[in-house]
Amino acid sequence: MGSDSSLRERELLTLAAAAEDGSEHPLGRAVTAAARDRGLHLPPADQFASVPGRGVRAHVAGHLVQIGSPAHLLPETAPGAGPAHALTAELKTAGTPRS
């Protein structure tokens, strides 16, 4: 990864971790722990909302941050959703244990 990619990765992790800070969900806690392990400062999140089974939403450093299931974030009927849903299906298949 180049320096631009590393910077974007750090910024995204910072925003996601700030939105998930205090989350009860294991994945949210893992994101926050990963940011702290990297020494990232987590800005405060405002207007936090959690929808069980769907994800979280918060305003962090002037950004609306939404984290959740692909189906919740990008409905099948959304314009341009095809490639995102194809990638999601591919990742699900890759992560499925084979017997």
mmCIF file of N, CA, C and O in Angstrom, residues 5-69:
data_model
loop_
_atom_site.group_PDB
_atom_site.id
_atom_site.type_symbol
_atom_site.label_atom_id
_atom_site.label_comp_id
_atom_site.label_asym_id
_atom_site.label_seq_id
_atom_site.Cartn_x
_atom_site.Cartn_y
_atom_site.Cartn_z
ATOM 1 N N SER A 5 -2.883 5.341 0.435
ATOM 2 C CA SER A 5 -3.761 4.251 0.864
ATOM 3 C C SER A 5 -3.702 4.076 2.372
ATOM 4 O O SER A 5 -4.724 3.843 3.015
ATOM 5 N N SER A 6 -2.488 4.180 2.940
ATOM 6 C CA SER A 6 -2.350 4.033 4.387
ATOM 7 C C SER A 6 -3.088 5.138 5.121
ATOM 8 O O SER A 6 -3.729 4.901 6.141
ATOM 9 N N LEU A 7 -3.000 6.347 4.591
ATOM 10 C CA LEU A 7 -3.695 7.474 5.205
ATOM 11 C C LEU A 7 -5.201 7.255 5.141
ATOM 12 O O LEU A 7 -5.898 7.420 6.134
ATOM 13 N N ARG A 8 -5.698 6.857 3.993
ATOM 14 C CA ARG A 8 -7.144 6.603 3.871
ATOM 15 C C ARG A 8 -7.573 5.487 4.814
ATOM 16 O O ARG A 8 -8.614 5.562 5.439
ATOM 17 N N GLU A 9 -6.751 4.455 4.917
ATOM 18 C CA GLU A 9 -7.082 3.339 5.811
ATOM 19 C C GLU A 9 -7.144 3.820 7.256
ATOM 20 O O GLU A 9 -8.066 3.477 7.987
ATOM 21 N N ARG A 10 -6.179 4.632 7.673
ATOM 22 C CA ARG A 10 -6.157 5.151 9.044
ATOM 23 C C ARG A 10 -7.373 6.049 9.295
ATOM 24 O O ARG A 10 -7.993 5.974 10.348
ATOM 25 N N GLU A 11 -7.699 6.895 8.326
ATOM 26 C CA GLU A 11 -8.857 7.783 8.487
ATOM 27 C C GLU A 11 -10.153 6.985 8.581
ATOM 28 O O GLU A 11 -11.002 7.277 9.422
ATOM 29 N N LEU A 12 -10.290 5.987 7.722
ATOM 30 C CA LEU A 12 -11.502 5.166 7.757
ATOM 31 C C LEU A 12 -11.614 4.391 9.056
ATOM 32 O O LEU A 12 -12.690 4.309 9.649
ATOM 33 N N LEU A 13 -10.501 3.831 9.502
ATOM 34 C CA LEU A 13 -10.521 3.095 10.763
ATOM 35 C C LEU A 13 -10.849 4.029 11.924
ATOM 36 O O LEU A 13 -11.619 3.667 12.818
ATOM 37 N N THR A 14 -10.298 5.233 11.900
ATOM 38 C CA THR A 14 -10.587 6.209 12.955
ATOM 39 C C THR A 14 -12.072 6.544 12.985
ATOM 40 O O THR A 14 -12.694 6.545 14.055
ATOM 41 N N LEU A 15 -12.660 6.829 11.826
ATOM 42 C CA LEU A 15 -14.086 7.176 11.770
ATOM 43 C C LEU A 15 -14.960 6.001 12.209
ATOM 44 O O LEU A 15 -15.899 6.171 12.998
ATOM 45 N N ALA A 16 -14.639 4.816 11.694
ATOM 46 C CA ALA A 16 -15.432 3.633 12.051
ATOM 47 C C ALA A 16 -15.325 3.328 13.541
ATOM 48 O O ALA A 16 -16.335 3.051 14.203
ATOM 49 N N ALA A 17 -14.120 3.391 14.078
ATOM 50 C CA ALA A 17 -13.922 3.090 15.500
ATOM 51 C C ALA A 17 -14.612 4.116 16.384
ATOM 52 O O ALA A 17 -15.200 3.764 17.413
ATOM 53 N N ALA A 18 -14.562 5.379 15.980
ATOM 54 C CA ALA A 18 -15.238 6.419 16.771
ATOM 55 C C ALA A 18 -16.743 6.177 16.784
ATOM 56 O O ALA A 18 -17.400 6.319 17.821
ATOM 57 N N ALA A 19 -17.287 5.784 15.628
ATOM 58 C CA ALA A 19 -18.723 5.505 15.559
ATOM 59 C C ALA A 19 -19.090 4.284 16.386
ATOM 60 O O ALA A 19 -20.163 4.222 16.996
ATOM 61 N N GLU A 20 -18.193 3.309 16.431
ATOM 62 C CA GLU A 20 -18.454 2.052 17.147
ATOM 63 C C GLU A 20 -18.037 2.108 18.617
ATOM 64 O O GLU A 20 -18.295 1.171 19.362
ATOM 65 N N ASP A 21 -17.362 3.181 19.036
ATOM 66 C CA ASP A 21 -16.866 3.261 20.403
ATOM 67 C C ASP A 21 -18.028 3.088 21.388
ATOM 68 O O ASP A 21 -19.041 3.756 21.306
ATOM 69 N N GLY A 22 -17.872 2.164 22.292
ATOM 70 C CA GLY A 22 -18.934 1.886 23.259
ATOM 71 C C GLY A 22 -19.950 0.872 22.757
ATOM 72 O O GLY A 22 -20.903 0.546 23.458
ATOM 73 N N SER A 23 -19.740 0.357 21.559
ATOM 74 C CA SER A 23 -20.664 -0.614 20.988
ATOM 75 C C SER A 23 -20.662 -1.898 21.804
ATOM 76 O O SER A 23 -19.650 -2.296 22.373
ATOM 77 N N GLU A 24 -21.797 -2.539 21.848
ATOM 78 C CA GLU A 24 -21.910 -3.832 22.515
ATOM 79 C C GLU A 24 -21.653 -4.984 21.543
ATOM 80 O O GLU A 24 -21.482 -6.121 21.962
ATOM 81 N N HIS A 25 -21.633 -4.684 20.253
ATOM 82 C CA HIS A 25 -21.463 -5.739 19.242
ATOM 83 C C HIS A 25 -19.995 -6.166 19.175
ATOM 84 O O HIS A 25 -19.100 -5.324 19.190
ATOM 85 N N PRO A 26 -19.730 -7.466 19.096
ATOM 86 C CA PRO A 26 -18.344 -7.939 19.064
ATOM 87 C C PRO A 26 -17.528 -7.340 17.910
ATOM 88 O O PRO A 26 -16.351 -7.031 18.082
ATOM 89 N N LEU A 27 -18.130 -7.180 16.745
ATOM 90 C CA LEU A 27 -17.388 -6.590 15.625
ATOM 91 C C LEU A 27 -17.099 -5.117 15.874
ATOM 92 O O LEU A 27 -16.027 -4.617 15.532
ATOM 93 N N GLY A 28 -18.034 -4.418 16.478
ATOM 94 C CA GLY A 28 -17.813 -3.019 16.827
ATOM 95 C C GLY A 28 -16.679 -2.870 17.829
ATOM 96 O O GLY A 28 -15.820 -1.990 17.693
ATOM 97 N N ARG A 29 -16.666 -3.755 18.801
ATOM 98 C CA ARG A 29 -15.577 -3.725 19.792
ATOM 99 C C ARG A 29 -14.241 -4.053 19.140
ATOM 100 O O ARG A 29 -13.206 -3.478 19.487
ATOM 101 N N ALA A 30 -14.241 -4.970 18.166
ATOM 102 C CA ALA A 30 -13.003 -5.339 17.473
ATOM 103 C C ALA A 30 -12.471 -4.172 16.642
ATOM 104 O O ALA A 30 -11.262 -3.931 16.605
ATOM 105 N N VAL A 31 -13.356 -3.441 15.991
ATOM 106 C CA VAL A 31 -12.936 -2.274 15.202
ATOM 107 C C VAL A 31 -12.316 -1.232 16.121
ATOM 108 O O VAL A 31 -11.252 -0.668 15.820
ATOM 109 N N THR A 32 -12.958 -0.964 17.234
ATOM 110 C CA THR A 32 -12.449 0.019 18.184
ATOM 111 C C THR A 32 -11.104 -0.431 18.754
ATOM 112 O O THR A 32 -10.167 0.376 18.867
ATOM 113 N N ALA A 33 -10.975 -1.710 19.078
ATOM 114 C CA ALA A 33 -9.713 -2.229 19.608
ATOM 115 C C ALA A 33 -8.597 -2.110 18.574
ATOM 116 O O ALA A 33 -7.457 -1.757 18.913
ATOM 117 N N ALA A 34 -8.905 -2.390 17.311
ATOM 118 C CA ALA A 34 -7.897 -2.282 16.249
ATOM 119 C C ALA A 34 -7.381 -0.853 16.131
ATOM 120 O O ALA A 34 -6.180 -0.629 15.959
ATOM 121 N N ALA A 35 -8.273 0.122 16.229
ATOM 122 C CA ALA A 35 -7.861 1.523 16.156
ATOM 123 C C ALA A 35 -6.982 1.885 17.349
ATOM 124 O O ALA A 35 -5.943 2.552 17.187
ATOM 125 N N ARG A 36 -7.369 1.461 18.512
ATOM 126 C CA ARG A 36 -6.573 1.762 19.715
ATOM 127 C C ARG A 36 -5.214 1.072 19.670
ATOM 128 O O ARG A 36 -4.212 1.647 20.079
ATOM 129 N N ASP A 37 -5.174 -0.160 19.145
ATOM 130 C CA ASP A 37 -3.901 -0.883 19.006
ATOM 131 C C ASP A 37 -2.939 -0.135 18.083
ATOM 132 O O ASP A 37 -1.726 -0.243 18.236
ATOM 133 N N ARG A 38 -3.478 0.606 17.138
ATOM 134 C CA ARG A 38 -2.657 1.394 16.203
ATOM 135 C C ARG A 38 -2.364 2.798 16.736
ATOM 136 O O ARG A 38 -1.762 3.603 16.064
ATOM 137 N N GLY A 39 -2.849 3.070 17.942
ATOM 138 C CA GLY A 39 -2.579 4.368 18.553
ATOM 139 C C GLY A 39 -3.387 5.515 17.971
ATOM 140 O O GLY A 39 -2.999 6.676 18.103
ATOM 141 N N LEU A 40 -4.508 5.200 17.345
ATOM 142 C CA LEU A 40 -5.336 6.245 16.734
ATOM 143 C C LEU A 40 -6.187 6.952 17.788
ATOM 144 O O LEU A 40 -6.726 6.306 18.689
ATOM 145 N N HIS A 41 -6.294 8.259 17.659
ATOM 146 C CA HIS A 41 -7.155 9.056 18.546
ATOM 147 C C HIS A 41 -8.574 8.985 17.997
ATOM 148 O O HIS A 41 -8.805 9.235 16.814
ATOM 149 N N LEU A 42 -9.545 8.655 18.843
ATOM 150 C CA LEU A 42 -10.934 8.551 18.414
ATOM 151 C C LEU A 42 -11.680 9.829 18.782
ATOM 152 O O LEU A 42 -11.872 10.117 19.965
ATOM 153 N N PRO A 43 -12.100 10.589 17.779
ATOM 154 C CA PRO A 43 -12.881 11.787 18.079
ATOM 155 C C PRO A 43 -14.256 11.392 18.616
ATOM 156 O O PRO A 43 -14.710 10.260 18.401
ATOM 157 N N PRO A 44 -14.925 12.307 19.290
ATOM 158 C CA PRO A 44 -16.253 11.975 19.812
ATOM 159 C C PRO A 44 -17.270 11.788 18.683
ATOM 160 O O PRO A 44 -17.156 12.414 17.631
ATOM 161 N N ALA A 45 -18.231 10.924 18.931
ATOM 162 C CA ALA A 45 -19.324 10.691 17.982
ATOM 163 C C ALA A 45 -20.593 11.331 18.532
ATOM 164 O O ALA A 45 -20.862 11.257 19.729
ATOM 165 N N ASP A 46 -21.339 11.962 17.662
ATOM 166 C CA ASP A 46 -22.614 12.582 18.026
ATOM 167 C C ASP A 46 -23.752 11.869 17.307
ATOM 168 O O ASP A 46 -23.542 11.216 16.288
ATOM 169 N N GLN A 47 -24.937 12.006 17.831
ATOM 170 C CA GLN A 47 -26.157 11.476 17.223
ATOM 171 C C GLN A 47 -26.030 9.984 16.909
ATOM 172 O O GLN A 47 -26.443 9.516 15.856
ATOM 173 N N PHE A 48 -25.462 9.242 17.854
ATOM 174 C CA PHE A 48 -25.300 7.802 17.689
ATOM 175 C C PHE A 48 -26.659 7.119 17.685
ATOM 176 O O PHE A 48 -27.526 7.433 18.494
ATOM 177 N N ALA A 49 -26.823 6.187 16.778
ATOM 178 C CA ALA A 49 -28.032 5.359 16.738
ATOM 179 C C ALA A 49 -27.619 3.944 16.363
ATOM 180 O O ALA A 49 -26.782 3.747 15.482
ATOM 181 N N SER A 50 -28.201 2.978 17.029
ATOM 182 C CA SER A 50 -27.929 1.571 16.751
ATOM 183 C C SER A 50 -29.245 0.879 16.427
ATOM 184 O O SER A 50 -30.237 1.059 17.137
ATOM 185 N N VAL A 51 -29.224 0.104 15.348
ATOM 186 C CA VAL A 51 -30.399 -0.680 14.981
ATOM 187 C C VAL A 51 -29.972 -2.147 15.015
ATOM 188 O O VAL A 51 -29.171 -2.577 14.176
ATOM 189 N N PRO A 52 -30.445 -2.908 16.014
ATOM 190 C CA PRO A 52 -30.032 -4.308 16.138
ATOM 191 C C PRO A 52 -30.235 -5.085 14.829
ATOM 192 O O PRO A 52 -31.266 -4.971 14.179
ATOM 193 N N GLY A 53 -29.194 -5.809 14.438
ATOM 194 C CA GLY A 53 -29.243 -6.603 13.219
ATOM 195 C C GLY A 53 -28.995 -5.805 11.957
ATOM 196 O O GLY A 53 -28.951 -6.368 10.862
ATOM 197 N N ARG A 54 -28.842 -4.501 12.085
ATOM 198 C CA ARG A 54 -28.652 -3.644 10.917
ATOM 199 C C ARG A 54 -27.333 -2.902 10.948
ATOM 200 O O ARG A 54 -26.618 -2.851 9.975
ATOM 201 N N GLY A 55 -27.016 -2.240 12.069
ATOM 202 C CA GLY A 55 -25.768 -1.501 12.154
ATOM 203 C C GLY A 55 -25.877 -0.267 13.022
ATOM 204 O O GLY A 55 -26.815 -0.123 13.802
ATOM 205 N N VAL A 56 -24.889 0.614 12.867
ATOM 206 C CA VAL A 56 -24.854 1.852 13.632
ATOM 207 C C VAL A 56 -24.696 3.039 12.689
ATOM 208 O O VAL A 56 -24.261 2.904 11.545
ATOM 209 N N ARG A 57 -25.035 4.189 13.252
ATOM 210 C CA ARG A 57 -24.945 5.446 12.510
ATOM 211 C C ARG A 57 -24.548 6.515 13.526
ATOM 212 O O ARG A 57 -25.080 6.559 14.638
ATOM 213 N N ALA A 58 -23.597 7.370 13.135
ATOM 214 C CA ALA A 58 -23.162 8.452 14.014
ATOM 215 C C ALA A 58 -22.502 9.543 13.179
ATOM 216 O O ALA A 58 -22.063 9.303 12.053
ATOM 217 N N HIS A 59 -22.450 10.722 13.742
ATOM 218 C CA HIS A 59 -21.710 11.824 13.121
ATOM 219 C C HIS A 59 -20.365 11.906 13.832
ATOM 220 O O HIS A 59 -20.307 12.016 15.062
ATOM 221 N N VAL A 60 -19.286 11.846 13.044
ATOM 222 C CA VAL A 60 -17.935 11.879 13.593
ATOM 223 C C VAL A 60 -17.102 12.858 12.765
ATOM 224 O O VAL A 60 -16.994 12.705 11.545
ATOM 225 N N ALA A 61 -16.568 13.871 13.432
ATOM 226 C CA ALA A 61 -15.670 14.834 12.781
ATOM 227 C C ALA A 61 -16.269 15.398 11.488
ATOM 228 O O ALA A 61 -15.599 15.502 10.466
ATOM 229 N N GLY A 62 -17.543 15.712 11.535
ATOM 230 C CA GLY A 62 -18.205 16.303 10.373
ATOM 231 C C GLY A 62 -18.645 15.316 9.302
ATOM 232 O O GLY A 62 -19.103 15.717 8.236
ATOM 233 N N HIS A 63 -18.518 14.021 9.568
ATOM 234 C CA HIS A 63 -18.900 12.979 8.612
ATOM 235 C C HIS A 63 -20.050 12.155 9.167
ATOM 236 O O HIS A 63 -20.052 11.826 10.350
ATOM 237 N N LEU A 64 -20.985 11.793 8.303
ATOM 238 C CA LEU A 64 -22.001 10.818 8.676
ATOM 239 C C LEU A 64 -21.382 9.447 8.449
ATOM 240 O O LEU A 64 -20.980 9.119 7.328
ATOM 241 N N VAL A 65 -21.263 8.667 9.503
ATOM 242 C CA VAL A 65 -20.647 7.343 9.421
ATOM 243 C C VAL A 65 -21.744 6.308 9.639
ATOM 244 O O VAL A 65 -22.433 6.332 10.655
ATOM 245 N N GLN A 66 -21.896 5.410 8.664
ATOM 246 C CA GLN A 66 -22.863 4.326 8.771
ATOM 247 C C GLN A 66 -22.118 3.014 8.586
ATOM 248 O O GLN A 66 -21.382 2.853 7.607
ATOM 249 N N ILE A 67 -22.308 2.110 9.513
ATOM 250 C CA ILE A 67 -21.647 0.807 9.473
ATOM 251 C C ILE A 67 -22.729 -0.238 9.671
ATOM 252 O O ILE A 67 -23.515 -0.142 10.608
ATOM 253 N N GLY A 68 -22.756 -1.221 8.790
ATOM 254 C CA GLY A 68 -23.775 -2.242 8.958
ATOM 255 C C GLY A 68 -23.759 -3.271 7.862
ATOM 256 O O GLY A 68 -22.824 -3.350 7.066
ATOM 257 N N SER A 69 -24.806 -4.034 7.835
ATOM 258 C CA SER A 69 -24.928 -5.102 6.855
ATOM 259 C C SER A 69 -25.074 -4.505 5.459
ATOM 260 O O SER A 69 -25.683 -3.450 5.287
#
